[in-house]
Amino acid sequence: MPRLVPSPLIAAVGIGAVAFATTLPAQDRQDDPDIEELQERVTDERVLFGVQVDGEVTDDLLKKGRLVAMGGAEAGGADMACISCHGAQGQGDGSGAFPRIAGQAGWYLYKQLMDYASEARPNEVMTDVARNLTEHEMEAVSVYYAAIDAPLIAPLGDVDAETLQWGGKLAAVGSSERGIPACANCHGPAGAGVPPTVPYLAGQHSSYTEYQLQLWADGARDNDAMNVMSAVAEKMTEDDMKAVSAYFARVRGEDAEAAEDGEVADSNEDD
Amino acid sequence: MSNPCYGRKRGYSRRAVLAQVGLGGVAATLGQLRGVRHAFAQDDGRPWYFLDDAEARWLAAACDTLIPEDEYPSASQAGVVDFIDFQLASDYGAGAGLYMDGPHQSGTPEQGYQFAFPPSDLFRNAIDALLQDDPPLTELDAEGRHEALRGLSESEDNLTDDIPAQAFFTELRTLTNQGYFADPIHLGNHDYAGWQMVGFPGAHAYYLSTVDDHNRHHPAPPMGVAHDRSGGSSLPRLIERGE
Amino acid sequence: MADYILPKTDVVIVGGGWTGLTTAYELAREGQRCVVLERGRDRHTATSFAGPEEHDELKYALHHAHMMELRKETLTFRNTRDQRALPMRRLGSFLPGSGLGGAGIHWNGQLWRPLPSDLEMRSHYADRYGADFIPDELSIQDWGVSYDELEPHLEFFERICGTAGTAGNLDGEPREGGNRHEGPRASGYPNPPMKQPIATTLFGEAAARLGMSPFPMPSANVTQAYENPYGAQLHPCTYCGFCERFGCGYHAKADPIICVYDRIKDHENFEIRCDSQVLRVEKASDGKTATGVTYLDKSGVEYFQPADIVCLNAYALWNVHLMLVSGLGEPYDPETRSGVVGRNYSYQTIAAVDVFLDDEIVTNPFMGAGALGVAVDDFNGDNFDHSDLGFLGGGYIACTQYHGRPISYQPVPEGTPAWGAEWKKAVRDNYLHHTGIVVHGSSAATPDNYLDLDPTWKDAYGRPLLRMTFDFPQNDRKMSDYVLQRAVEIAEEMDHVRSISTINRAAQDSRYSLVPYQTTHNAGGAVIGTDPRTSVVNRYGQMWDHHNVFVFGACLFPQNLGYNPTGPLMGLAYWTLHHLKSDYLSNPRPLMDA
C-alpha cells in the first residue's frame, strides 16, 4: 500500500499540510458540483438508498459532506482530505489504492467508513481517517459522494481481447468449471451495484478491483455478510481476477452507451 | 398527466426494444414477427403484433376497468395492452406450453383448460364476440364498463359456441394482472408502475445484510432484468397516440 | 425395433435429477460404468441460472420455463372412477421439472426427515390406538424400512446439501430451539439456521406463547461458505426471493448439478446423454430381468441401451408411467384391488392462513429464501393425540417467507373484490404488511386413488398417457381442517395482527383440482414394502418381479407424509445404493424372498 501524501491543494485551503509532488489526478475546485445540483441528484433514492441520515438530506448535510471531503472534519480527519486521494468528484485513480467512490451507494460508503474505524476492514490509511470522523461526518461525506455523478476516467493500459472476453463471461455467467457464480448475480448485469449493500463495479479502476479480490481471497478483507466475497474470490485464479477487473473497468452504464450511439433520445427529459 | 411515473413523452428506439426483449430470451420470437403490420402501423411505425385496432381499444377499456387509474397508472397506461398483444403473438398465445392433442371435450372445473384452441384464439374469438355488444364496452362510461365486466365475470353463458364467458374473463384478468406486474422486458409494467405501487425492488436482489433488519422498509427504486432505470424506453402505444 | 443397438453398459439410469445423478455418482465410483439418460436439456447452475436474467417471474414462475413440456408428455385426470379422465393440458397443481438436475433445480430447499412413526404408519397407529382406529377407506401401510435404518442416509444427504438448521434431538437428547419431535439424529445440521425476518419471528413468538415448539425450518439454502462430502462448494444464500421455480445462480441452494453432477461428470465411468427420452424398459425373454432401455435422441433416432442394471430415477409419476408402458410389475386394478403398479398414489393437503399485519410491521416479502421460515411440528404425524379426532396423519405449520414476486404475491383481505379500484388499493396497502402461514399436510392412500394408463390419449411418442384418479379422502379433509384451526390459533396469538383469512385446498366441500398450484409432491404408485401383494419394490428399492431394476424417488412412498419429500426420498436412495453396492453387485439376485 503506497503512503498517502497530501496534495498541494490541501495546503492551499489551509488544512496545514506540506506540499509534495505527487502523481494524483489534478484537483480542480471547478469540478466541485454546487449544492443545488447535488440536491437535485439526491432526490434519486437509489443513490442514497438506506443511508442512515437523521432526517432529510438537506443543504446543510451536503455542505457538511463537502466540507469533510475537503478535509474540514472537526477532528481533522487525520489531516487528510478525501479529495486529496479520491478527488473532489470521487473519481479515484488507477493506482489500486484509490477507488472511484462517486455515485457509490451511500450506505455502502458509510459502512466502509465504520468498518475502517473498527478495523473490520483493515487499512492503515483509512482507519486513521475514519477514526477522526464523527458518525455524523461519516454520514455527511457518504451522502456527498453518493450524490456525485463524475465522468468516468479512461482505463489505464491495454488489455487483450481474450482477457476481456473471459472477464465478461465470468461477470455474466460465472464459471461452472471452477464453481464461480456470476458477478452479475449480486452486482447487476452491468455491474451497476445493488444499493444499499452491493457496490458498483462498472467503471471501477481495475487495479483496485483486482487488489480487493486478492484481499478477499487471502482473508485480509472479510467485512461483507457471511464471507460471500471470500468464498467467491478463493476460487478465482490471478488471471480470473485480472480479467474480471479489466472487464468491469471498461463497462459503461446504459446511458453512456446510448449517448455515444446517439440513437436513443434522452429518455428522462420532457419534450 | 399528473403522475410523474408515467406519461413522459420520450424518444423511441426500435433497437432498444429489441435489445430489452432479447435479454428476456424472447428476441427470436419477436424477430419472426417483424414485418407484421396492423392498423396502427401507419400512425406510429409500431405495429401491433397480434391485435387489430378495435380489439386493442376493447382491451384497453376492459383492462382499465380491471386496473383503473388512481395515484398509479391504469392498466393500459402501464402498457398492459402492449403486453397482452405481445403475449398473444408469441409462445403463450400459440399455446406452446399446452397439450393440444384431441379429442377435445368439456370437463369439470377441476380438469382445467380443455379448449381445442390456443389462448390467441380464445382472446380473438371472445373479443370479436364482445365487440358485437350494443353499445360496445368502449362507448360506456366507467360505471357502465364496471357493470359490463362484472356481468362477464358472473355470466353462466357462452360468448361463442365453445367459450364460456367466465373462462375468458379469468384469462383476461390473469393477463391484465401479469401485464401490470411482469418485468418490463415483456412490454407491460411501464415505468415500473406495478412495482412502484407495491414497493417491489425488482430483479436485482441481494438481501443478505437486510433480511433480519426488522421493520425497515427498503424502498429501492425498482430495477428490472434489462437493468433499465426507467422501466422501458417505449411508451404504451395507446398513450403515444393520445388516447 | 430400435434403429441402433449400443454397446452394453453396467448401469443405465433413467433421469438426471437428485436420485439419478446420485446413483451415478455412487455406482461409477464403485467401478460401474453408468449411463444417465435425461429427457430434458443440458444446463448448468453457474451458466444457466445467473441473475438477474433468471429473475423473470413471468418466464420461470408462470410460464414454467424450467418445467416439463406437456406437449411431449402429460397425464389425464379425473376425481373419481365414474368420470371421464381428460388430459392435463396446462400445468397447475404440480410442476415436474425437465433438464439436467430435474425438479432439484427449481425446488425450495425445504429439507426434512420423516418421523420414525411415519415409516410405520399402519402398525404405529394400530399399536397406539387399536387396529379399529384406522379408517376402512385407507390403504395405508408400513414402509418396511425403519427410521434407525435410514438415519445415516438422511444425515448424509443433509451434509450433501449443507443443510442449515437447529437440531432438536441429538442422539435422544432434546435440544432447545430445534424440532423436539424429530427422530434422534447422530449429528447436528452442518450449517447454522437462516436469519429470520420480522414476520416469521412474530410467528415463532406466538407459537412459543401457546406452548408449541417453534424452530427454524431446515433449509438447503446454505448459510455460510461450505464444502460438501463430495467436495462441492456452496455459497451463502442472499435471500434473493427467487428460489422455488427458479435455478440458483448464487451456488447457494443445494441442487443436483453443483452438489453431485460437477463432482462426477469427468469420471471415466460416468456418461450422461441429455435430450434422451426413454420410451420403455426392455425385459429378458424369461421376464425375470430387464435387459436395458429403449430411448429416442433429439433427432428422433431410436436406440437400445443394454445394461446389467436398470435404475428408474424419473419423477414419481413418470417412473410409474414407464413401468406401466413397459409391462414391469402387475398393474393395479381398483375393481379387484389386485396388482401393485399405480396403487396407493397420494398427494398432499395444503391449507394456509393469510395474516395481515399493522402498518408499522414492514415484512419486505421480497427478501426471501425457499426454506426461510419458522415451523412447528406439534401437529404433524402422530406428534399429537389422535384418540378423539377421527383421523390420522397431520402436517407441519410454518410461517414462511420465500418470495414477494408481485404477480403471484398479492395478498388482500377477505371480502376484497377480485379486480377494480378497491382491489388495486388493497394490493398496494397490504403488500408490505402481510405474511402467510402454511399447513403442509399428509395424504393417506386409499384403494380408489391410483394411476393407470389412459385408453384414449397418447403422448408425443405414441404411448398411452398416464391416467390419474384422485380426490382427497375424508380422513385428510378432517385432518387438514383440524391442523388449519391450530394454525389460525397461532395467527390470532401473533402480535400486530390486523386480520386473518384462510384457504384450504382439501376443504370439505371441494374436490381436488388440477388448476391451482399446490405442491410438486406427487407420491406413491410404485411403493416400497415387504409384501409383493402390496408393494412394487422390496424394502431395498428392488423390484420384486425384476431383480435388476431398482426404483427411486417419491413413487416409493406408501402414502405421503406431512413433509416435503426430498429428504425422505434421498434417505431411501442412499439406503438402496448402500445395499446395491455392498450386496447386490457382487451377487446379483433378489435381495428379499417374495
Coordinates of C-alpha atoms in Angstrom, one line a residue, chain B residues 23-25 65-74 83 87 92 96-115 119 145-147 149-150 153 169 171 173-174 177-178 180-183 185-186 194-195 197-218 224-225 227, chain C residues 51-59 62-63 68-74 77-79 83-91 195-199 201 236-242 250 360-364 366-368 372 401 404-407 410 418-421 423-425 427-428 431-432 456-460 465 510-515:
Chain B
L23 CA -32.4 -10.1 -22.5
G24 CA -35.7 -11.9 -21.7
G25 CA -34.9 -14.6 -24.2
T65 CA -61.7 -1.3 -15.7
L66 CA -59.9 -4.2 -14.0
I67 CA -57.0 -1.9 -13.1
P68 CA -58.2 1.7 -13.2
E69 CA -56.1 4.8 -12.8
D70 CA -55.7 6.2 -9.3
E71 CA -52.5 7.7 -7.9
Y72 CA -50.9 5.0 -10.1
P73 CA -51.4 4.4 -13.8
S74 CA -54.2 2.3 -15.2
F83 CA -48.1 -6.8 -23.1
Q87 CA -48.2 -12.5 -25.3
Y92 CA -48.2 -18.1 -24.8
A96 CA -46.6 -23.5 -26.6
G97 CA -46.9 -24.9 -23.0
L98 CA -50.1 -26.8 -23.6
Y99 CA -51.0 -30.3 -24.6
M100 CA -53.4 -29.8 -27.5
D101 CA -54.0 -33.3 -28.9
G102 CA -57.6 -34.3 -29.4
P103 CA -60.2 -35.4 -28.9
H104 CA -61.4 -32.3 -27.1
Q105 CA -64.4 -32.3 -24.8
S106 CA -65.5 -30.1 -21.9
G107 CA -64.7 -31.3 -18.5
T108 CA -65.2 -30.4 -14.8
P109 CA -63.6 -27.2 -13.4
E110 CA -61.1 -29.4 -11.6
Q111 CA -59.8 -30.7 -15.0
G112 CA -58.8 -27.3 -16.2
Y113 CA -58.2 -25.9 -19.7
Q114 CA -59.9 -28.2 -22.3
F115 CA -60.3 -25.8 -25.2
P119 CA -55.2 -18.7 -26.0
R145 CA -67.8 -0.7 -18.0
H146 CA -67.6 -1.9 -14.5
E147 CA -71.1 -3.3 -14.7
L149 CA -67.2 -6.7 -16.7
R150 CA -69.0 -7.8 -13.6
S153 CA -67.3 -12.4 -14.6
F169 CA -62.8 -13.4 -18.1
E171 CA -57.8 -15.5 -18.6
R173 CA -57.9 -10.9 -15.6
T174 CA -54.8 -13.1 -15.4
N177 CA -52.6 -8.7 -13.8
Q178 CA -49.4 -10.2 -15.4
Y180 CA -49.2 -4.8 -14.8
F181 CA -46.6 -6.6 -12.7
A182 CA -44.3 -8.6 -15.0
D183 CA -40.8 -7.4 -15.8
I185 CA -39.0 -6.6 -20.8
H186 CA -42.4 -8.1 -21.6
G194 CA -46.9 -2.1 -10.7
W195 CA -43.6 -2.4 -8.8
M197 CA -47.1 0.7 -6.4
V198 CA -46.4 -2.2 -4.1
G199 CA -42.7 -1.5 -3.3
F200 CA -41.1 -4.4 -5.1
P201 CA -37.5 -3.7 -5.9
G202 CA -37.2 -6.0 -8.9
A203 CA -34.8 -8.5 -10.4
H204 CA -31.7 -7.2 -8.7
A205 CA -32.0 -8.9 -5.4
Y206 CA -29.4 -9.2 -2.6
Y207 CA -30.8 -9.0 0.9
L208 CA -28.3 -10.9 3.0
S209 CA -27.5 -7.8 5.0
T210 CA -31.1 -6.6 5.4
V211 CA -33.4 -9.6 5.7
D212 CA -33.2 -9.5 9.5
D213 CA -33.2 -5.7 9.7
H214 CA -36.8 -5.8 11.1
N215 CA -39.4 -3.3 10.1
R216 CA -37.2 -1.1 7.9
H217 CA -38.7 -0.7 4.5
H218 CA -36.1 -0.7 1.8
G224 CA -35.8 -5.0 -14.0
V225 CA -33.9 -7.7 -15.8
H227 CA -31.4 -3.0 -15.8
Chain C
G51 CA -29.3 -13.5 -12.1
P52 CA -30.8 -11.1 -12.9
E53 CA -31.9 -12.7 -16.1
E54 CA -33.1 -15.7 -14.1
H55 CA -35.3 -13.3 -12.0
D56 CA -38.1 -13.1 -14.5
E57 CA -41.3 -14.1 -12.7
L58 CA -43.4 -14.4 -15.9
K59 CA -41.0 -16.6 -17.7
L62 CA -45.7 -18.5 -14.6
H63 CA -44.7 -19.8 -18.0
M68 CA -41.6 -30.4 -18.3
E69 CA -43.3 -29.8 -21.7
L70 CA -46.8 -31.1 -21.7
R71 CA -47.0 -31.4 -25.4
K72 CA -44.5 -34.2 -25.1
E73 CA -45.8 -35.9 -22.0
T74 CA -48.7 -35.3 -19.8
F77 CA -57.1 -36.7 -14.7
R78 CA -60.4 -37.3 -13.0
N79 CA -61.5 -37.1 -9.4
Q83 CA -65.8 -39.6 -14.5
R84 CA -64.1 -39.5 -17.8
A85 CA -60.4 -38.5 -17.3
L86 CA -59.3 -35.6 -19.5
P87 CA -55.8 -34.6 -20.4
M88 CA -53.9 -32.2 -18.2
R89 CA -53.5 -29.6 -20.9
R90 CA -51.9 -26.9 -18.8
L91 CA -49.6 -27.2 -15.8
K195 CA -31.6 -15.3 9.5
Q196 CA -35.3 -14.7 10.3
P197 CA -37.3 -11.7 9.1
I198 CA -39.9 -9.9 11.2
A199 CA -42.9 -12.0 10.2
T201 CA -40.1 -14.0 14.2
P236 CA -24.2 -18.3 1.5
C237 CA -27.8 -17.6 0.4
T238 CA -28.5 -13.9 -0.4
Y239 CA -32.3 -14.1 0.3
C240 CA -33.0 -13.0 -3.2
G241 CA -36.6 -14.3 -3.2
F242 CA -36.3 -16.2 -6.5
Y250 CA -25.5 -18.0 -6.5
E360 CA -45.8 -0.4 11.4
I361 CA -44.8 -4.0 10.6
V362 CA -42.9 -4.0 7.4
T363 CA -42.4 -7.5 6.2
N364 CA -40.3 -6.9 3.0
F366 CA -39.3 -9.9 -1.5
M367 CA -36.4 -10.7 0.9
G368 CA -37.0 -14.4 0.9
L372 CA -36.8 -19.4 5.0
Q401 CA -41.1 -16.1 3.5
G404 CA -42.6 -11.3 -2.8
R405 CA -42.8 -11.7 -6.6
P406 CA -45.5 -9.3 -7.4
I407 CA -47.7 -11.2 -10.0
Q410 CA -50.9 -10.1 -4.0
A418 CA -61.0 -9.6 -7.3
W419 CA -60.4 -6.6 -9.5
G420 CA -61.1 -2.9 -9.9
A421 CA -60.2 0.2 -7.8
W423 CA -58.7 -4.4 -5.3
K424 CA -55.9 -2.3 -6.6
K425 CA -55.8 -0.2 -3.4
V427 CA -52.9 -4.9 -3.1
R428 CA -50.9 -1.7 -2.6
Y431 CA -48.1 -6.0 0.0
L432 CA -45.6 -4.9 2.7
T456 CA -57.8 -42.6 -25.3
W457 CA -55.0 -40.0 -25.3
K458 CA -51.3 -40.5 -26.3
D459 CA -48.1 -38.7 -25.7
A460 CA -45.8 -37.4 -28.4
L465 CA -50.9 -41.2 -21.3
S510 CA -64.3 -29.0 -2.5
R511 CA -62.7 -31.5 -4.8
Y512 CA -59.0 -31.8 -5.6
S513 CA -58.4 -29.6 -8.6
L514 CA -55.6 -29.7 -11.2
V515 CA -55.8 -25.9 -11.6

